[in-house]
């Protein structure tokens, strides 16, 4: 399970936002759940509904 990495990344993104960091391009935190159950409401849903976010 990768929850420790996911949590660390979420905290890092929040810290960057709190300090006023502005990247040159888009910085997207993309995380989904249920990968252990077929991803019907996770990665598959994101691919079907948020493809532009994935391509970014």
XYZ file of N, CA and C in Angstrom:
168
model
N 0.843 -1.182 0.000
C 0.000 0.000 0.000
C 0.885 1.241 0.000
N 0.483 2.226 -0.751
C 1.307 3.419 -0.939
C 0.768 4.638 -0.189
N -0.024 4.418 0.864
C -0.632 5.549 1.555
C 0.394 6.490 2.168
N 1.532 5.965 2.615
C 2.545 6.847 3.194
C 3.079 7.822 2.148
N 3.301 7.351 0.940
C 3.771 8.226 -0.132
C 2.689 9.230 -0.522
N 1.459 8.772 -0.627
C 0.349 9.656 -0.976
C 0.191 10.756 0.064
N 0.245 10.395 1.328
C 0.124 11.380 2.400
C 1.286 12.368 2.369
N 2.486 11.886 2.140
C 3.658 12.765 2.067
C 3.537 13.759 0.920
N 3.063 13.287 -0.214
C 2.893 14.179 -1.360
C 1.812 15.219 -1.094
N 0.720 14.818 -0.472
C -0.352 15.763 -0.156
C 0.147 16.848 0.795
N 0.914 16.455 1.797
C 1.470 17.424 2.740
C 2.447 18.359 2.030
N 3.261 17.819 1.138
C 4.218 18.648 0.396
C 3.494 19.659 -0.490
N 2.431 19.238 -1.154
C 1.659 20.164 -1.987
C 1.049 21.274 -1.143
N 0.512 20.910 0.006
C -0.077 21.914 0.891
C 0.987 22.895 1.370
N 2.144 22.380 1.705
C 3.243 23.239 2.175
C 3.671 24.213 1.080
N 3.784 23.720 -0.141
C 4.134 24.600 -1.258
C 3.094 25.701 -1.427
N 1.828 25.335 -1.348
C 0.758 26.330 -1.487
C 0.811 27.348 -0.354
N 1.042 26.886 0.860
C 1.088 27.778 2.021
C 2.246 28.758 1.963
N 3.343 28.365 1.316
C 4.506 29.248 1.243
C 4.462 30.185 0.047
N 3.423 30.045 -0.793
C 3.297 30.922 -1.947
C 4.066 30.466 -3.170
N 4.589 29.259 -3.149
C 5.322 28.734 -4.297
C 4.446 28.741 -5.538
N 5.001 29.218 -6.641
C 4.290 29.227 -7.916
C 5.178 28.575 -8.970
N 4.828 27.371 -9.419
C 5.643 26.686 -10.426
C 5.509 27.349 -11.789
N 6.426 27.069 -12.673
C 6.363 27.621 -14.032
C 5.196 27.048 -14.821
N 4.829 25.829 -14.519
C 3.713 25.169 -15.201
C 2.697 24.680 -14.183
N 1.796 23.859 -14.637
C 0.786 23.294 -13.748
C 1.396 22.218 -12.859
N 0.972 22.199 -11.640
C 1.378 21.180 -10.688
C 0.094 20.547 -10.170
N -0.126 19.289 -10.515
C -1.389 18.626 -10.210
C -1.144 17.458 -9.266
N -1.881 17.437 -8.169
C -1.861 16.290 -7.260
C -2.990 15.375 -7.696
N -2.632 14.207 -8.191
C -3.599 13.264 -8.759
C -3.536 11.978 -7.958
N -4.570 11.703 -7.200
C -4.597 10.489 -6.388
C -5.984 9.865 -6.472
N -6.025 8.567 -6.530
C -7.302 7.850 -6.564
C -7.272 6.720 -5.540
N -8.449 6.235 -5.225
C -8.575 5.117 -4.287
C -9.132 3.904 -5.014
N -9.205 2.841 -4.371
C -9.814 1.567 -4.778
C -9.032 0.793 -5.822
N -7.733 1.025 -5.923
C -6.932 0.286 -6.900
C -6.915 -1.212 -6.606
N -7.185 -1.575 -5.383
C -7.201 -2.987 -5.012
C -8.551 -3.653 -5.283
N -9.510 -2.870 -5.778
C -10.860 -3.389 -6.032
C -11.302 -3.116 -7.460
N -10.389 -3.068 -8.395
C -10.731 -2.905 -9.800
C -10.782 -1.480 -10.310
N -10.657 -0.507 -9.437
C -10.600 0.912 -9.813
C -11.835 1.435 -10.535
N -12.984 0.843 -10.307
C -14.208 1.323 -10.964
C -14.518 2.761 -10.581
N -14.138 3.169 -9.381
C -14.402 4.535 -8.937
C -13.105 5.301 -8.708
N -12.012 4.778 -9.175
C -10.713 5.413 -8.997
C -10.107 5.780 -10.329
N -9.062 5.074 -10.708
C -8.333 5.390 -11.940
C -9.213 5.269 -13.176
N -10.048 4.252 -13.229
C -10.917 4.095 -14.405
C -11.881 5.282 -14.527
N -12.479 5.684 -13.414
C -13.402 6.823 -13.440
C -12.671 8.088 -13.880
N -11.474 8.302 -13.335
C -10.705 9.492 -13.712
C -10.374 9.475 -15.197
N -10.013 8.315 -15.733
C -9.694 8.213 -17.160
C -10.913 8.515 -18.020
N -12.090 8.153 -17.541
C -13.313 8.390 -18.305
C -13.859 9.805 -18.146
N -13.550 10.481 -17.024
C -14.157 11.781 -16.746
C -13.169 12.943 -16.630
N -11.919 12.676 -16.413
C -10.922 13.740 -16.195
C -9.666 13.503 -17.020
N -9.839 13.118 -18.253
C -8.696 12.774 -19.098
C -7.730 13.946 -19.270
N -8.235 15.166 -19.351
C -7.347 16.326 -19.480
C -6.421 16.463 -18.274
N -6.918 16.155 -17.093
C -6.077 16.210 -15.893
C -4.978 15.165 -15.947
N -5.301 13.996 -16.463
C -4.305 12.935 -16.583
C -3.246 13.318 -17.607
N -3.658 13.885 -18.698
C -2.719 14.263 -19.761
C -1.821 15.423 -19.371
N -2.256 16.226 -18.432
C -1.456 17.373 -18.006
C -0.189 16.865 -17.391
